[in-house]
Amino acid sequence: MFKLLAPSRFVFAFLGLAGAALTAQAAFMGGATTQGDLRTQGNLSPPPLSAGVQTSVDAFNNNTTFLGRNEFEPPSPGLDFSYTGGTAVGTPGARSSFIDGQKANPTFGRYNTTLGLTPLPGGFPNPGGWFETSSSLSYQFQGGTLSALSFFGTDFGDFNGSVNIQLMRGTTVVYSDVLSFPVVQAANGTLTFYSISAMLEGDVFDGFRVSLSQAPTGLDVIGLDSMRVGMTRNLGPVGVPEPGSLALVGLALSAAAVVARRRNHC
């Protein structure tokens, strides 16, 4: 003989589920991760952006009020992050370094993405600077309130592992995203544009971390450049339920109606 749940428990279970969905926030949307074209080996100038990457860059720029950036260029190619509203403190991970000027070697697949650099004496292309890592790079923005992040990544597509992005509020992770590269997808020189923007008011962060997870023998390195942070424009108001949340509410109300009918027929 089957045992039925008590009607009151059934209703509370659904109402509890719907309530949990209503209080959960959509948080952040990583909707613009675009893989670009291969870069010509040996060319020190930043490559022209492919149509797909340019579309993603334009969409992010048009919906963001920028508050800070880091291009990793001389005379301060390190962790200096120009930021309006606070101090940005950077922390590089193990096996990480800053590449600038004559140290640049594009044959490894990492390269500068900063546009408009002054050519070197003699008219030679300026190799620029970027950050290289096989582990991680993190930033904490003291006094900062941010809702948008973007950066260019180079040489993402040729290692067995993943690039992990975390947004922090203090010590709490408020959003995580994983870009997986399980097999060799391309030779050295891939260009990737990544951006993430808040969807609702109040969804903010004051720090972020970009890290690599590789196979046990993986010692590959990626390049990070042209990082930008700011505030997303045209945010939706807090408390607007998502379609999934509305469906759960409808389910809960339907369950309540069923129970009410059963009681009326008892």
PDB file of C-alpha atoms in Angstrom:
ATOM      1  CA  MET A   1       0.000   0.000   0.000  1.00  0.00           C
ATOM      2  CA  PHE A   2       1.330   3.370  -0.961  1.00  0.00           C
ATOM      3  CA  LYS A   3       1.596   6.058   1.693  1.00  0.00           C
ATOM      4  CA  LEU A   4       0.634   9.570   0.619  1.00  0.00           C
ATOM      5  CA  LEU A   5       2.330  12.664   1.959  1.00  0.00           C
ATOM      6  CA  ALA A   6       0.223  14.833   4.189  1.00  0.00           C
ATOM      7  CA  PRO A   7      -1.351  17.576   2.048  1.00  0.00           C
ATOM      8  CA  SER A   8       0.005  20.357   4.250  1.00  0.00           C
ATOM      9  CA  ARG A   9       3.575  19.086   3.871  1.00  0.00           C
ATOM     10  CA  PHE A  10       3.078  18.862   0.122  1.00  0.00           C
ATOM     11  CA  VAL A  11       2.020  22.487  -0.110  1.00  0.00           C
ATOM     12  CA  PHE A  12       4.767  23.765   2.167  1.00  0.00           C
ATOM     13  CA  ALA A  13       7.368  21.864   0.177  1.00  0.00           C
ATOM     14  CA  PHE A  14       6.318  23.590  -3.038  1.00  0.00           C
ATOM     15  CA  LEU A  15       5.942  26.981  -1.423  1.00  0.00           C
ATOM     16  CA  GLY A  16       9.378  26.632   0.138  1.00  0.00           C
ATOM     17  CA  LEU A  17      10.886  25.740  -3.229  1.00  0.00           C
ATOM     18  CA  ALA A  18       9.223  28.711  -4.898  1.00  0.00           C
ATOM     19  CA  GLY A  19      10.333  31.053  -2.144  1.00  0.00           C
ATOM     20  CA  ALA A  20      13.922  29.887  -2.466  1.00  0.00           C
ATOM     21  CA  ALA A  21      13.805  30.558  -6.198  1.00  0.00           C
ATOM     22  CA  LEU A  22      12.439  34.041  -5.656  1.00  0.00           C
ATOM     23  CA  THR A  23      15.196  35.014  -3.248  1.00  0.00           C
ATOM     24  CA  ALA A  24      17.985  33.641  -5.465  1.00  0.00           C
ATOM     25  CA  GLN A  25      19.493  36.248  -7.763  1.00  0.00           C
ATOM     26  CA  ALA A  26      20.416  35.738 -11.375  1.00  0.00           C
ATOM     27  CA  ALA A  27      23.721  37.344 -10.368  1.00  0.00           C
ATOM     28  CA  PHE A  28      26.069  37.709 -13.330  1.00  0.00           C
ATOM     29  CA  MET A  29      25.924  36.759 -16.958  1.00  0.00           C
ATOM     30  CA  GLY A  30      29.063  35.581 -18.757  1.00  0.00           C
ATOM     31  CA  GLY A  31      27.488  35.899 -22.172  1.00  0.00           C
ATOM     32  CA  ALA A  32      30.399  37.162 -24.235  1.00  0.00           C
ATOM     33  CA  THR A  33      33.201  34.642 -24.443  1.00  0.00           C
ATOM     34  CA  THR A  34      34.472  34.848 -28.015  1.00  0.00           C
ATOM     35  CA  GLN A  35      37.301  32.903 -29.600  1.00  0.00           C
ATOM     36  CA  GLY A  36      39.123  34.935 -32.226  1.00  0.00           C
ATOM     37  CA  ASP A  37      41.395  34.188 -35.141  1.00  0.00           C
ATOM     38  CA  LEU A  38      44.942  32.927 -34.971  1.00  0.00           C
ATOM     39  CA  ARG A  39      47.610  35.554 -34.868  1.00  0.00           C
ATOM     40  CA  THR A  40      50.422  35.552 -37.407  1.00  0.00           C
ATOM     41  CA  GLN A  41      53.535  34.220 -35.698  1.00  0.00           C
ATOM     42  CA  GLY A  42      56.359  36.733 -35.326  1.00  0.00           C
ATOM     43  CA  ASN A  43      54.137  39.793 -35.747  1.00  0.00           C
ATOM     44  CA  LEU A  44      54.564  42.055 -32.713  1.00  0.00           C
ATOM     45  CA  SER A  45      51.635  44.342 -33.533  1.00  0.00           C
ATOM     46  CA  PRO A  46      48.192  43.593 -31.998  1.00  0.00           C
ATOM     47  CA  PRO A  47      46.093  41.707 -34.540  1.00  0.00           C
ATOM     48  CA  PRO A  48      42.931  43.205 -36.022  1.00  0.00           C
ATOM     49  CA  LEU A  49      39.878  41.828 -34.260  1.00  0.00           C
ATOM     50  CA  SER A  50      37.689  39.392 -36.122  1.00  0.00           C
ATOM     51  CA  ALA A  51      34.045  40.346 -36.636  1.00  0.00           C
ATOM     52  CA  GLY A  52      32.806  38.108 -33.818  1.00  0.00           C
ATOM     53  CA  VAL A  53      35.278  39.458 -31.268  1.00  0.00           C
ATOM     54  CA  GLN A  54      34.653  43.064 -32.307  1.00  0.00           C
ATOM     55  CA  THR A  55      30.905  42.577 -31.886  1.00  0.00           C
ATOM     56  CA  SER A  56      31.410  41.254 -28.355  1.00  0.00           C
ATOM     57  CA  VAL A  57      33.794  44.085 -27.455  1.00  0.00           C
ATOM     58  CA  ASP A  58      31.390  46.730 -28.762  1.00  0.00           C
ATOM     59  CA  ALA A  59      28.417  45.220 -26.937  1.00  0.00           C
ATOM     60  CA  PHE A  60      30.309  45.204 -23.633  1.00  0.00           C
ATOM     61  CA  ASN A  61      31.735  48.709 -24.071  1.00  0.00           C
ATOM     62  CA  ASN A  62      28.363  50.205 -24.971  1.00  0.00           C
ATOM     63  CA  ASN A  63      26.776  48.858 -21.782  1.00  0.00           C
ATOM     64  CA  THR A  64      29.581  49.668 -19.322  1.00  0.00           C
ATOM     65  CA  THR A  65      30.739  52.772 -17.478  1.00  0.00           C
ATOM     66  CA  PHE A  66      34.456  52.115 -17.011  1.00  0.00           C
ATOM     67  CA  LEU A  67      36.139  52.790 -13.667  1.00  0.00           C
ATOM     68  CA  GLY A  68      39.546  51.162 -14.096  1.00  0.00           C
ATOM     69  CA  ARG A  69      41.928  49.331 -16.390  1.00  0.00           C
ATOM     70  CA  ASN A  70      45.313  47.632 -16.588  1.00  0.00           C
ATOM     71  CA  GLU A  71      47.185  47.316 -19.872  1.00  0.00           C
ATOM     72  CA  PHE A  72      50.407  45.992 -18.263  1.00  0.00           C
ATOM     73  CA  GLU A  73      52.454  48.549 -20.162  1.00  0.00           C
ATOM     74  CA  PRO A  74      55.686  50.371 -19.203  1.00  0.00           C
ATOM     75  CA  PRO A  75      56.658  52.351 -17.255  1.00  0.00           C
ATOM     76  CA  SER A  76      54.490  50.423 -14.755  1.00  0.00           C
ATOM     77  CA  PRO A  77      53.786  47.051 -16.348  1.00  0.00           C
ATOM     78  CA  GLY A  78      53.085  45.308 -13.044  1.00  0.00           C
ATOM     79  CA  LEU A  79      49.944  45.100 -10.970  1.00  0.00           C
ATOM     80  CA  ASP A  80      49.118  48.811 -11.100  1.00  0.00           C
ATOM     81  CA  PHE A  81      45.427  49.109 -11.911  1.00  0.00           C
ATOM     82  CA  SER A  82      44.127  52.618 -12.573  1.00  0.00           C
ATOM     83  CA  TYR A  83      40.879  52.729 -10.643  1.00  0.00           C
ATOM     84  CA  THR A  84      38.392  55.473  -9.827  1.00  0.00           C
ATOM     85  CA  GLY A  85      36.982  55.027  -6.341  1.00  0.00           C
ATOM     86  CA  GLY A  86      39.586  53.004  -4.500  1.00  0.00           C
ATOM     87  CA  THR A  87      42.872  51.115  -4.595  1.00  0.00           C
ATOM     88  CA  ALA A  88      43.352  47.954  -6.616  1.00  0.00           C
ATOM     89  CA  VAL A  89      45.695  45.418  -5.028  1.00  0.00           C
ATOM     90  CA  GLY A  90      46.835  42.611  -7.318  1.00  0.00           C
ATOM     91  CA  THR A  91      48.186  39.188  -6.399  1.00  0.00           C
ATOM     92  CA  PRO A  92      49.939  37.039  -9.014  1.00  0.00           C
ATOM     93  CA  GLY A  93      49.999  33.286  -8.599  1.00  0.00           C
ATOM     94  CA  ALA A  94      52.970  30.949  -8.794  1.00  0.00           C
ATOM     95  CA  ARG A  95      54.829  30.710 -12.121  1.00  0.00           C
ATOM     96  CA  SER A  96      53.505  34.105 -13.203  1.00  0.00           C
ATOM     97  CA  SER A  97      55.340  37.078 -14.652  1.00  0.00           C
ATOM     98  CA  PHE A  98      54.943  40.409 -16.427  1.00  0.00           C
ATOM     99  CA  ILE A  99      56.190  40.612 -19.991  1.00  0.00           C
ATOM    100  CA  ASP A 100      57.128  43.976 -21.448  1.00  0.00           C
ATOM    101  CA  GLY A 101      59.267  45.562 -24.110  1.00  0.00           C
ATOM    102  CA  GLN A 102      62.086  43.474 -25.502  1.00  0.00           C
ATOM    103  CA  LYS A 103      61.123  40.462 -23.373  1.00  0.00           C
ATOM    104  CA  ALA A 104      58.105  39.923 -25.612  1.00  0.00           C
ATOM    105  CA  ASN A 105      58.297  36.750 -27.660  1.00  0.00           C
ATOM    106  CA  PRO A 106      55.156  36.165 -29.715  1.00  0.00           C
ATOM    107  CA  THR A 107      56.390  32.790 -30.962  1.00  0.00           C
ATOM    108  CA  PHE A 108      55.032  31.268 -27.726  1.00  0.00           C
ATOM    109  CA  GLY A 109      51.508  32.421 -28.521  1.00  0.00           C
ATOM    110  CA  ARG A 110      51.112  35.142 -25.877  1.00  0.00           C
ATOM    111  CA  TYR A 111      51.112  38.714 -27.083  1.00  0.00           C
ATOM    112  CA  ASN A 112      50.085  42.292 -26.421  1.00  0.00           C
ATOM    113  CA  THR A 113      46.519  43.409 -27.182  1.00  0.00           C
ATOM    114  CA  THR A 114      46.916  47.109 -26.264  1.00  0.00           C
ATOM    115  CA  LEU A 115      46.239  49.389 -29.222  1.00  0.00           C
ATOM    116  CA  GLY A 116      47.842  52.747 -29.958  1.00  0.00           C
ATOM    117  CA  LEU A 117      51.331  52.174 -28.531  1.00  0.00           C
ATOM    118  CA  THR A 118      54.113  54.455 -29.737  1.00  0.00           C
ATOM    119  CA  PRO A 119      56.392  52.655 -32.226  1.00  0.00           C
ATOM    120  CA  LEU A 120      59.953  51.936 -31.153  1.00  0.00           C
ATOM    121  CA  PRO A 121      62.880  53.998 -32.493  1.00  0.00           C
ATOM    122  CA  GLY A 122      63.379  53.261 -36.146  1.00  0.00           C
ATOM    123  CA  GLY A 123      59.658  52.686 -36.661  1.00  0.00           C
ATOM    124  CA  PHE A 124      59.690  49.129 -35.360  1.00  0.00           C
ATOM    125  CA  PRO A 125      56.452  47.765 -33.854  1.00  0.00           C
ATOM    126  CA  ASN A 126      56.151  48.158 -30.092  1.00  0.00           C
ATOM    127  CA  PRO A 127      55.859  44.663 -28.576  1.00  0.00           C
ATOM    128  CA  GLY A 128      53.920  46.088 -25.626  1.00  0.00           C
ATOM    129  CA  GLY A 129      53.289  44.247 -22.385  1.00  0.00           C
ATOM    130  CA  TRP A 130      50.990  41.650 -20.873  1.00  0.00           C
ATOM    131  CA  PHE A 131      50.710  39.281 -17.933  1.00  0.00           C
ATOM    132  CA  GLU A 132      51.633  35.615 -18.276  1.00  0.00           C
ATOM    133  CA  THR A 133      50.528  32.897 -15.898  1.00  0.00           C
ATOM    134  CA  SER A 134      50.297  29.137 -15.570  1.00  0.00           C
ATOM    135  CA  SER A 135      48.467  29.482 -12.261  1.00  0.00           C
ATOM    136  CA  SER A 136      46.452  32.599 -11.355  1.00  0.00           C
ATOM    137  CA  LEU A 137      46.030  36.352 -11.103  1.00  0.00           C
ATOM    138  CA  SER A 138      43.685  38.059  -8.638  1.00  0.00           C
ATOM    139  CA  TYR A 139      42.656  41.607  -7.759  1.00  0.00           C
ATOM    140  CA  GLN A 140      40.979  43.142  -4.735  1.00  0.00           C
ATOM    141  CA  PHE A 141      39.490  46.630  -5.161  1.00  0.00           C
ATOM    142  CA  GLN A 142      39.564  48.401  -1.820  1.00  0.00           C
ATOM    143  CA  GLY A 143      36.406  50.451  -1.426  1.00  0.00           C
ATOM    144  CA  GLY A 144      35.236  49.273  -4.814  1.00  0.00           C
ATOM    145  CA  THR A 145      31.777  48.392  -6.048  1.00  0.00           C
ATOM    146  CA  LEU A 146      31.838  46.861  -9.515  1.00  0.00           C
ATOM    147  CA  SER A 147      29.457  44.980 -11.767  1.00  0.00           C
ATOM    148  CA  ALA A 148      31.385  44.475 -15.037  1.00  0.00           C
ATOM    149  CA  LEU A 149      34.715  42.863 -16.020  1.00  0.00           C
ATOM    150  CA  SER A 150      36.443  42.160 -19.327  1.00  0.00           C
ATOM    151  CA  PHE A 151      39.868  41.082 -20.558  1.00  0.00           C
ATOM    152  CA  PHE A 152      41.673  39.627 -23.545  1.00  0.00           C
ATOM    153  CA  GLY A 153      43.273  36.215 -23.228  1.00  0.00           C
ATOM    154  CA  THR A 154      45.914  34.840 -25.574  1.00  0.00           C
ATOM    155  CA  ASP A 155      47.032  31.255 -26.129  1.00  0.00           C
ATOM    156  CA  PHE A 156      43.939  29.838 -24.398  1.00  0.00           C
ATOM    157  CA  GLY A 157      43.197  27.120 -26.915  1.00  0.00           C
ATOM    158  CA  ASP A 158      46.127  24.713 -26.851  1.00  0.00           C
ATOM    159  CA  PHE A 159      46.283  23.113 -23.411  1.00  0.00           C
ATOM    160  CA  ASN A 160      44.442  20.361 -21.589  1.00  0.00           C
ATOM    161  CA  GLY A 161      42.611  22.181 -18.831  1.00  0.00           C
ATOM    162  CA  SER A 162      40.343  25.111 -18.021  1.00  0.00           C
ATOM    163  CA  VAL A 163      40.427  28.824 -17.272  1.00  0.00           C
ATOM    164  CA  ASN A 164      38.389  29.603 -14.167  1.00  0.00           C
ATOM    165  CA  ILE A 165      36.945  33.058 -13.416  1.00  0.00           C
ATOM    166  CA  GLN A 166      35.619  33.958  -9.976  1.00  0.00           C
ATOM    167  CA  LEU A 167      34.010  37.202  -8.829  1.00  0.00           C
ATOM    168  CA  MET A 168      34.387  37.972  -5.137  1.00  0.00           C
ATOM    169  CA  ARG A 169      32.583  40.085  -2.589  1.00  0.00           C
ATOM    170  CA  GLY A 170      35.051  40.218   0.258  1.00  0.00           C
ATOM    171  CA  THR A 171      36.033  36.569   0.733  1.00  0.00           C
ATOM    172  CA  THR A 172      32.776  35.229  -0.683  1.00  0.00           C
ATOM    173  CA  VAL A 173      32.576  33.917  -4.263  1.00  0.00           C
ATOM    174  CA  VAL A 174      29.455  35.460  -5.832  1.00  0.00           C
ATOM    175  CA  TYR A 175      29.959  34.063  -9.331  1.00  0.00           C
ATOM    176  CA  SER A 176      32.049  31.356 -11.009  1.00  0.00           C
ATOM    177  CA  ASP A 177      32.616  30.596 -14.666  1.00  0.00           C
ATOM    178  CA  VAL A 178      34.734  27.909 -16.321  1.00  0.00           C
ATOM    179  CA  LEU A 179      36.167  27.995 -19.841  1.00  0.00           C
ATOM    180  CA  SER A 180      37.129  24.420 -20.708  1.00  0.00           C
ATOM    181  CA  PHE A 181      39.785  23.386 -23.200  1.00  0.00           C
ATOM    182  CA  PRO A 182      39.809  19.573 -22.930  1.00  0.00           C
ATOM    183  CA  VAL A 183      41.795  18.919 -26.110  1.00  0.00           C
ATOM    184  CA  VAL A 184      44.230  20.775 -28.306  1.00  0.00           C
ATOM    185  CA  GLN A 185      41.989  23.181 -30.207  1.00  0.00           C
ATOM    186  CA  ALA A 186      44.487  25.401 -31.969  1.00  0.00           C
ATOM    187  CA  ALA A 187      48.137  26.254 -32.307  1.00  0.00           C
ATOM    188  CA  ASN A 188      49.843  29.098 -30.454  1.00  0.00           C
ATOM    189  CA  GLY A 189      48.304  32.502 -30.951  1.00  0.00           C
ATOM    190  CA  THR A 190      44.579  32.218 -30.240  1.00  0.00           C
ATOM    191  CA  LEU A 191      42.792  35.374 -29.122  1.00  0.00           C
ATOM    192  CA  THR A 192      39.878  35.169 -26.671  1.00  0.00           C
ATOM    193  CA  PHE A 193      37.717  38.028 -25.416  1.00  0.00           C
ATOM    194  CA  TYR A 194      35.904  37.449 -22.129  1.00  0.00           C
ATOM    195  CA  SER A 195      33.383  39.751 -20.495  1.00  0.00           C
ATOM    196  CA  ILE A 196      30.867  39.453 -17.714  1.00  0.00           C
ATOM    197  CA  SER A 197      28.160  41.906 -16.641  1.00  0.00           C
ATOM    198  CA  ALA A 198      25.624  42.047 -13.843  1.00  0.00           C
ATOM    199  CA  MET A 199      21.963  41.642 -14.726  1.00  0.00           C
ATOM    200  CA  LEU A 200      20.302  43.136 -11.637  1.00  0.00           C
ATOM    201  CA  GLU A 201      20.916  46.103  -9.370  1.00  0.00           C
ATOM    202  CA  GLY A 202      22.813  45.081  -6.264  1.00  0.00           C
ATOM    203  CA  ASP A 203      24.775  42.311  -7.996  1.00  0.00           C
ATOM    204  CA  VAL A 204      28.275  43.653  -7.399  1.00  0.00           C
ATOM    205  CA  PHE A 205      31.797  42.448  -6.692  1.00  0.00           C
ATOM    206  CA  ASP A 206      34.968  43.990  -5.275  1.00  0.00           C
ATOM    207  CA  GLY A 207      37.519  41.452  -6.492  1.00  0.00           C
ATOM    208  CA  PHE A 208      38.141  38.782  -9.112  1.00  0.00           C
ATOM    209  CA  ARG A 209      40.445  35.840  -9.760  1.00  0.00           C
ATOM    210  CA  VAL A 210      41.503  34.214 -13.035  1.00  0.00           C
ATOM    211  CA  SER A 211      43.156  30.820 -12.555  1.00  0.00           C
ATOM    212  CA  LEU A 212      44.208  27.780 -14.558  1.00  0.00           C
ATOM    213  CA  SER A 213      43.418  24.148 -13.881  1.00  0.00           C
ATOM    214  CA  GLN A 214      45.626  21.868 -15.912  1.00  0.00           C
ATOM    215  CA  ALA A 215      46.357  18.191 -16.243  1.00  0.00           C
ATOM    216  CA  PRO A 216      48.955  16.944 -13.713  1.00  0.00           C
ATOM    217  CA  THR A 217      51.735  17.339 -16.263  1.00  0.00           C
ATOM    218  CA  GLY A 218      50.410  20.624 -17.635  1.00  0.00           C
ATOM    219  CA  LEU A 219      52.829  23.533 -17.508  1.00  0.00           C
ATOM    220  CA  ASP A 220      51.271  25.669 -20.207  1.00  0.00           C
ATOM    221  CA  VAL A 221      51.010  29.446 -19.894  1.00  0.00           C
ATOM    222  CA  ILE A 222      48.329  31.895 -21.000  1.00  0.00           C
ATOM    223  CA  GLY A 223      48.476  35.653 -21.547  1.00  0.00           C
ATOM    224  CA  LEU A 224      46.108  38.204 -19.962  1.00  0.00           C
ATOM    225  CA  ASP A 225      45.862  41.794 -21.140  1.00  0.00           C
ATOM    226  CA  SER A 226      43.655  44.883 -21.457  1.00  0.00           C
ATOM    227  CA  MET A 227      41.663  44.224 -18.272  1.00  0.00           C
ATOM    228  CA  ARG A 228      38.759  46.569 -17.572  1.00  0.00           C
ATOM    229  CA  VAL A 229      36.289  46.948 -14.715  1.00  0.00           C
ATOM    230  CA  GLY A 230      33.269  49.183 -14.299  1.00  0.00           C
ATOM    231  CA  MET A 231      29.544  49.429 -13.725  1.00  0.00           C
ATOM    232  CA  THR A 232      26.919  47.880 -15.980  1.00  0.00           C
ATOM    233  CA  ARG A 233      24.338  50.274 -17.394  1.00  0.00           C
ATOM    234  CA  ASN A 234      20.616  49.577 -17.659  1.00  0.00           C
ATOM    235  CA  LEU A 235      20.437  47.047 -14.832  1.00  0.00           C
ATOM    236  CA  GLY A 236      17.106  45.444 -14.009  1.00  0.00           C
ATOM    237  CA  PRO A 237      15.529  46.137 -10.597  1.00  0.00           C
ATOM    238  CA  VAL A 238      16.143  43.771  -7.698  1.00  0.00           C
ATOM    239  CA  GLY A 239      13.351  41.347  -6.920  1.00  0.00           C
ATOM    240  CA  VAL A 240      12.005  40.757 -10.426  1.00  0.00           C
ATOM    241  CA  PRO A 241      11.420  36.983 -10.637  1.00  0.00           C
ATOM    242  CA  GLU A 242      13.003  35.007 -13.430  1.00  0.00           C
ATOM    243  CA  PRO A 243      10.702  32.947 -15.714  1.00  0.00           C
ATOM    244  CA  GLY A 244      11.799  29.783 -13.907  1.00  0.00           C
ATOM    245  CA  SER A 245      10.872  31.323 -10.571  1.00  0.00           C
ATOM    246  CA  LEU A 246       7.448  32.319 -11.869  1.00  0.00           C
ATOM    247  CA  ALA A 247       6.878  28.761 -13.052  1.00  0.00           C
ATOM    248  CA  LEU A 248       7.689  27.435  -9.586  1.00  0.00           C
ATOM    249  CA  VAL A 249       5.287  29.903  -8.022  1.00  0.00           C
ATOM    250  CA  GLY A 250       2.561  28.759 -10.403  1.00  0.00           C
ATOM    251  CA  LEU A 251       3.315  25.155  -9.506  1.00  0.00           C
ATOM    252  CA  ALA A 252       3.057  25.952  -5.827  1.00  0.00           C
ATOM    253  CA  LEU A 253      -0.268  27.737  -6.274  1.00  0.00           C
ATOM    254  CA  SER A 254      -1.611  24.834  -8.326  1.00  0.00           C
ATOM    255  CA  ALA A 255      -0.604  22.436  -5.570  1.00  0.00           C
ATOM    256  CA  ALA A 256      -2.365  24.591  -3.007  1.00  0.00           C
ATOM    257  CA  ALA A 257      -5.529  24.599  -5.137  1.00  0.00           C
ATOM    258  CA  VAL A 258      -5.461  20.802  -5.443  1.00  0.00           C
ATOM    259  CA  VAL A 259      -5.191  20.398  -1.694  1.00  0.00           C
ATOM    260  CA  ALA A 260      -7.980  22.909  -1.123  1.00  0.00           C
ATOM    261  CA  ARG A 261     -10.283  20.980  -3.463  1.00  0.00           C
ATOM    262  CA  ARG A 262      -9.491  17.713  -1.685  1.00  0.00           C
ATOM    263  CA  ARG A 263     -10.343  19.235   1.665  1.00  0.00           C
ATOM    264  CA  ASN A 264     -13.642  20.584   0.324  1.00  0.00           C
ATOM    265  CA  HIS A 265     -14.610  17.109  -0.872  1.00  0.00           C
ATOM    266  CA  CYS A 266     -13.730  15.400   2.399  1.00  0.00           C
TER     267      CYS A 266
END
